[in-house]
Tab-separated table of C-alpha atoms in Angstrom:
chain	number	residue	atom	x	y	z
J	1	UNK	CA	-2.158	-12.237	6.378
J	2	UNK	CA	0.603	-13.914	3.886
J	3	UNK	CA	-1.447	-13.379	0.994
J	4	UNK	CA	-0.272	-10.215	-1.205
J	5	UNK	CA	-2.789	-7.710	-3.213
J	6	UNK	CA	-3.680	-8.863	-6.872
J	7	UNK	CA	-3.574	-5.120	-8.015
J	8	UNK	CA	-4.723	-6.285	-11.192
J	9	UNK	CA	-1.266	-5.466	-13.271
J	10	UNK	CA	1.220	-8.157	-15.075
J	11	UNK	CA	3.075	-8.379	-11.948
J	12	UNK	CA	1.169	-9.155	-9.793
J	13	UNK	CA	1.405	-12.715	-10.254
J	14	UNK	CA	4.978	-12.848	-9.273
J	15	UNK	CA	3.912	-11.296	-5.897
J	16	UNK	CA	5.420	-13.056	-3.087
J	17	UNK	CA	4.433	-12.858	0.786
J	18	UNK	CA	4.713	-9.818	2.993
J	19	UNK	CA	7.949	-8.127	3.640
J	20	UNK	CA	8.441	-7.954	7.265
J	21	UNK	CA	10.371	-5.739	9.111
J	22	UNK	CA	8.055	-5.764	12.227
J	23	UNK	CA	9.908	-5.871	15.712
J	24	UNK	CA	13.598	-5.232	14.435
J	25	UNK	CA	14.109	-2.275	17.183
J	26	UNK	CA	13.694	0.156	13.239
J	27	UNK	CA	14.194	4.208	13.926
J	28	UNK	CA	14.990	4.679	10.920
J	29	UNK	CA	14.495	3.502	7.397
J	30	UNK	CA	17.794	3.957	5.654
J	31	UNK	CA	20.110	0.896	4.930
J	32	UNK	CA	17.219	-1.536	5.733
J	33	UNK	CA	18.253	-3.347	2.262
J	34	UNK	CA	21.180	-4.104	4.615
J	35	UNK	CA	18.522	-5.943	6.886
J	36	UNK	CA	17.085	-9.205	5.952
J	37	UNK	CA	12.979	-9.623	6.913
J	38	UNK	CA	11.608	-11.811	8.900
J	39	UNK	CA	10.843	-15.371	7.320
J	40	UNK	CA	6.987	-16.499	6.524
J	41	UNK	CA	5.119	-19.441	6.023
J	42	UNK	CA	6.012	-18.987	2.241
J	43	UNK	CA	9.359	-18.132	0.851
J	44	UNK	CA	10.119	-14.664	0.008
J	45	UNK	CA	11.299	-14.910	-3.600
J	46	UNK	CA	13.851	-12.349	-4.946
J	47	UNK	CA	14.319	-10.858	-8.422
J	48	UNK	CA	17.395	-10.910	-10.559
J	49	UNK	CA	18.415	-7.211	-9.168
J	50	UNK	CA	17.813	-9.002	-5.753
J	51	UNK	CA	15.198	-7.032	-4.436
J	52	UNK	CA	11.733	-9.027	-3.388
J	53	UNK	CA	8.582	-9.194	-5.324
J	54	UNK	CA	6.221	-8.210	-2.950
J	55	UNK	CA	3.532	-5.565	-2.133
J	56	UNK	CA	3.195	-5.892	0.950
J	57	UNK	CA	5.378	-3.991	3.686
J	58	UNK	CA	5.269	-4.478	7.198
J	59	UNK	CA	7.111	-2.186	9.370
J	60	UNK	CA	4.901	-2.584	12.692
J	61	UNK	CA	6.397	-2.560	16.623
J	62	UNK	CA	9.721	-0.136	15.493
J	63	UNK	CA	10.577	3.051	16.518
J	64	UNK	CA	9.739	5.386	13.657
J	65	UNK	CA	8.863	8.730	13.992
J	66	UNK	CA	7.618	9.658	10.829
J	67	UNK	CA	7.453	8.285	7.532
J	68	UNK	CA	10.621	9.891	6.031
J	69	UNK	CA	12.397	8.005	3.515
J	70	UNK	CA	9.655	4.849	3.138
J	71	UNK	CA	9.695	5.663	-0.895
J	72	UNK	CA	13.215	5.008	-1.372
J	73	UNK	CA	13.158	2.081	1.333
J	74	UNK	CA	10.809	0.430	-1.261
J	75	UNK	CA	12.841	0.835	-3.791
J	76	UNK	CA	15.666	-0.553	-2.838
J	77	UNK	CA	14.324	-3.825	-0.962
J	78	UNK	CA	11.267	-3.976	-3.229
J	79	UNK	CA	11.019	-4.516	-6.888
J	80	UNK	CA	7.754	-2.740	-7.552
J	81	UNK	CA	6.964	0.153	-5.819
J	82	UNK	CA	4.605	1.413	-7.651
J	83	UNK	CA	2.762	-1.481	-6.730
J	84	UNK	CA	3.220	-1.397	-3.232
J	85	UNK	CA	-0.932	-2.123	-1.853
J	86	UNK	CA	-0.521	-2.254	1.907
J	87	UNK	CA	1.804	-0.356	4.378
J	88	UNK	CA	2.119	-1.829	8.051
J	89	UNK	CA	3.492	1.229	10.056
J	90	UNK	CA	1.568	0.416	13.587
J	91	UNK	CA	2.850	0.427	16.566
J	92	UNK	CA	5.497	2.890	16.367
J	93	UNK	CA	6.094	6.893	17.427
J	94	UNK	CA	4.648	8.300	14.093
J	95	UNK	CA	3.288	12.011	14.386
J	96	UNK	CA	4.565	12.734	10.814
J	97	UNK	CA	3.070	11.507	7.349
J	98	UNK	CA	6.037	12.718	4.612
J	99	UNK	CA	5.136	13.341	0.921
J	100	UNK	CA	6.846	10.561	-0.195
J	101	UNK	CA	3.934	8.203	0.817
J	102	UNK	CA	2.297	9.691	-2.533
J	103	UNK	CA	4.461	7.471	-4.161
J	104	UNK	CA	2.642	4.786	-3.739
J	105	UNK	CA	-0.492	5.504	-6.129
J	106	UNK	CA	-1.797	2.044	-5.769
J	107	UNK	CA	-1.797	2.031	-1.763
J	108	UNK	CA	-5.176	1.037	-0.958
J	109	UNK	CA	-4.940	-0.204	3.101
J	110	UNK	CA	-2.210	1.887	5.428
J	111	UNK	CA	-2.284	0.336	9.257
J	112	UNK	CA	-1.461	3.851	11.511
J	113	UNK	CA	-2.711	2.376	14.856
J	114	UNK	CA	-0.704	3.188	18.437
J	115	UNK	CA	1.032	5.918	17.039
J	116	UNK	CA	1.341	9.426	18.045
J	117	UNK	CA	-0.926	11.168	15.010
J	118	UNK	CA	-2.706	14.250	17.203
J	119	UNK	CA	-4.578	16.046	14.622
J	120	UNK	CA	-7.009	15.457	11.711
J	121	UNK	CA	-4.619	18.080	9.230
J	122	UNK	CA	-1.656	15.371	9.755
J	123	UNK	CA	-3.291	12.999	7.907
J	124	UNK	CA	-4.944	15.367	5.362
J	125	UNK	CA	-1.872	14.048	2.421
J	126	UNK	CA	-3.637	10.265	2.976
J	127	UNK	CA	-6.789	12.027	0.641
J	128	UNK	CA	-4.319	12.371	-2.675
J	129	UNK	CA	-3.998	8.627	-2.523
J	130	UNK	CA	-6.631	7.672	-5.000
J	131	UNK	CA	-6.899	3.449	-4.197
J	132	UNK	CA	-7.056	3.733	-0.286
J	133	UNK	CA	-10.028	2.294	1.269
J	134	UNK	CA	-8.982	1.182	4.599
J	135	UNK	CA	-6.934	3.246	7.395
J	136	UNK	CA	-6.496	2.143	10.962
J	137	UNK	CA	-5.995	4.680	13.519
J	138	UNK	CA	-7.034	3.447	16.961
J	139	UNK	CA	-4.862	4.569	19.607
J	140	UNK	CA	-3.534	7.901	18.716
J	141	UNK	CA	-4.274	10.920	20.353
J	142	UNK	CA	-6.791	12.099	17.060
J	143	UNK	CA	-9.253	9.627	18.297
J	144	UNK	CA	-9.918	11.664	21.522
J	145	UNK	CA	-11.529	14.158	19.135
J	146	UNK	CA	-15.681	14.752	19.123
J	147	UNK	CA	-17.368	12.670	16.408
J	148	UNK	CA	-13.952	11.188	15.521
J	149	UNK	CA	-15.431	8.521	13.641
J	150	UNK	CA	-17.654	10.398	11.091
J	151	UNK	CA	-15.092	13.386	10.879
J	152	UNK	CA	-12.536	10.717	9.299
J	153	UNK	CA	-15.738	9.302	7.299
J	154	UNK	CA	-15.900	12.790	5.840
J	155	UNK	CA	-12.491	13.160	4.971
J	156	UNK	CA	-12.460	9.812	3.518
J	157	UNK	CA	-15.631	9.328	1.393
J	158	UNK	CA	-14.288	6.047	-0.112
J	159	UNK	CA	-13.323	4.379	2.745
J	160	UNK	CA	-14.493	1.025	3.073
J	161	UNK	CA	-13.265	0.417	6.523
J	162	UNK	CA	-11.842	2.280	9.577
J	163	UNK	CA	-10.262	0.729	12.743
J	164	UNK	CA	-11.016	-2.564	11.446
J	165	UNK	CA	-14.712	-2.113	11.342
J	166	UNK	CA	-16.944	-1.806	7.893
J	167	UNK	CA	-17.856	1.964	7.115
J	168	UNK	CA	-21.486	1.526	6.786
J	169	UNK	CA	-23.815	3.279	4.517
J	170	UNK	CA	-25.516	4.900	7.445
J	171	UNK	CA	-22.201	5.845	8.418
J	172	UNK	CA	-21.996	7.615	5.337
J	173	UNK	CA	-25.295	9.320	5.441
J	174	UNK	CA	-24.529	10.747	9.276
J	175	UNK	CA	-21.367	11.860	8.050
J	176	UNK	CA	-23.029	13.932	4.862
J	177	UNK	CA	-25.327	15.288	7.945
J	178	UNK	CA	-22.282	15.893	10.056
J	179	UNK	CA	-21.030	18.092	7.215
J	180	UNK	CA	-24.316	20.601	6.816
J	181	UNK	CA	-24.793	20.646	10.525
J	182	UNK	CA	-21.000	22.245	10.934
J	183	UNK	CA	-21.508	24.121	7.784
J	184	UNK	CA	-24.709	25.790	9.332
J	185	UNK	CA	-22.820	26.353	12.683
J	186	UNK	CA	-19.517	27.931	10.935
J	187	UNK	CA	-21.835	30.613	9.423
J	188	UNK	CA	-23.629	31.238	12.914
J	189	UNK	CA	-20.506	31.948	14.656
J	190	UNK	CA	-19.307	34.448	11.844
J	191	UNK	CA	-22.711	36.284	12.258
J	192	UNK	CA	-21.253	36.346	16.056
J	193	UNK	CA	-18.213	36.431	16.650
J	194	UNK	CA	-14.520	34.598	15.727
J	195	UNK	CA	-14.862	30.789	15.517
J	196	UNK	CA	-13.540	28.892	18.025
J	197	UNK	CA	-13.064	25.889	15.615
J	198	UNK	CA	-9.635	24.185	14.370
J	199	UNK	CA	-8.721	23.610	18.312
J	200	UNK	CA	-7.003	20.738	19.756
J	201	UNK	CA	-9.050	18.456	21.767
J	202	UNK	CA	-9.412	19.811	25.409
J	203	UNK	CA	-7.025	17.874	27.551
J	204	UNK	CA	-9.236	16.027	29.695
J	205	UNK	CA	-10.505	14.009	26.836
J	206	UNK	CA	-14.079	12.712	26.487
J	207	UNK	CA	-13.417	9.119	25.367
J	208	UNK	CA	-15.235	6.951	23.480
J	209	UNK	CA	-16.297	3.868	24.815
J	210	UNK	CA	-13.939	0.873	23.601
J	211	UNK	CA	-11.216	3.293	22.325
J	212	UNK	CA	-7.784	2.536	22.662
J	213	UNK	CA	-6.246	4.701	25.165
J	214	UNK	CA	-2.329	5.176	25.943
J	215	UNK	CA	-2.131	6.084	30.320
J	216	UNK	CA	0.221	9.378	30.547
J	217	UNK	CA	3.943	9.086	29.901
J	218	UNK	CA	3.484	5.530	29.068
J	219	UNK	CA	3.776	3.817	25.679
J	220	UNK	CA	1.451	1.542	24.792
J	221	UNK	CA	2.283	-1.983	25.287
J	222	UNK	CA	3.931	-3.779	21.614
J	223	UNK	CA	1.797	-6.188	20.335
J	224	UNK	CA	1.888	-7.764	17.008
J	225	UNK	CA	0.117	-5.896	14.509
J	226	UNK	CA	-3.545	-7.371	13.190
């Protein structure tokens, strides 16, 4: 995709094509002013403090582990950060999601896919971002969890899309449904006894059909990001 975000603001029209970083062996993200990305069909342009007008950052097939210092990446290779619409972080060993990605208040799609998220709570900072309508998350472990799908539909009531695939308004309903029915079932298991609830998936797994799925002590094969 070379085309950037129109987010609507007076900059936006100097928005140049994506910055990418994607399959540059990246563990970590300081000094990568020091690195130049990799060329597009369209010219990256710079500004006159020499960082690139662009709001679009791809850091897909690296090494990260978490998301630790991506805010002051931006600013130094990136002119607006503010402005800053979609993140490319698949395809990496991400199990972390740091604060800083609230500093990106007009983030509206993050790509999370074949990483190493394992639970629903480590992606619970995503809901403070108030534009974000689109989150991939296909091969991590958290999509071994029950009802996966409409559990992230609940957490997310404005997404738009999830794993690439349009969050329908039946989704949406089920979801609402999904909600009561756990609601009802929390206050049955206080009437009897401790909850069981907040656990890990069991380790054999139930899988969805079509899922992504990483074999044991193997990483999942790079690829280039969608």
């Amino acid at each position: 995709m070379e085309a950037s975000f129109n987010s609507g603001s007076s900059a936006s029209s100097s928005f140049g094509p994506p910055l990418d970083y994607s399959f540059r062996n990246i563990s970590s993200l300081s000094h990568l002013e020091k690195r130049y990305p990799r060329q597009s069909l369209r010219r990256q342009r710079r500004s006159p403090s020499g960082r690139y007008n662009s709001n679009v950052i791809r850091l897909a097939n690296n090494n990260l582990v978490d998301t630790k210092g991506l805010y002051q990446m931006a600013l130094d290779v990136v002119e607006y950060p503010e402005e800053v619409a979609w993140l490319d972080l698949s395809f990496n060993e991400i199990t972390v999601i740091s604060e800083d990605i609230l500093e990106f208040p007009a983030l509206k799609m993050i790509y999370l896919h074949g990483n190493k998220i394992r639970k629903f709570s480590d992606l619970a900072i995503l809901k403070r971002l108030p534009n974000l309508y689109s989150v991939t998350l296909h091969g991590n472990p958290v999509e071994n969890y029950p009802n996966y799908r409409s559990s992230m539909i609940c957490m997310f009531p404005s997404l738009k899309s999830l794993d690439f695939a349009k969050v329908t308004e039946d989704e949406k309903d089920l979801a609402r449904l999904h909600i009561i029915v756990n609601k009802g079932s929390s206050r049955l298991s206080e009437s009897h006894g401790p909850s069981m609830g907040g656990q890990e998936p069991a380790h054999h797994h139930h899988h969805q059909h079509g899922a992504y799925h990483r074999p044991h002590g193997h990483h999942p094969t790079k690829k280039h990001s969608w």
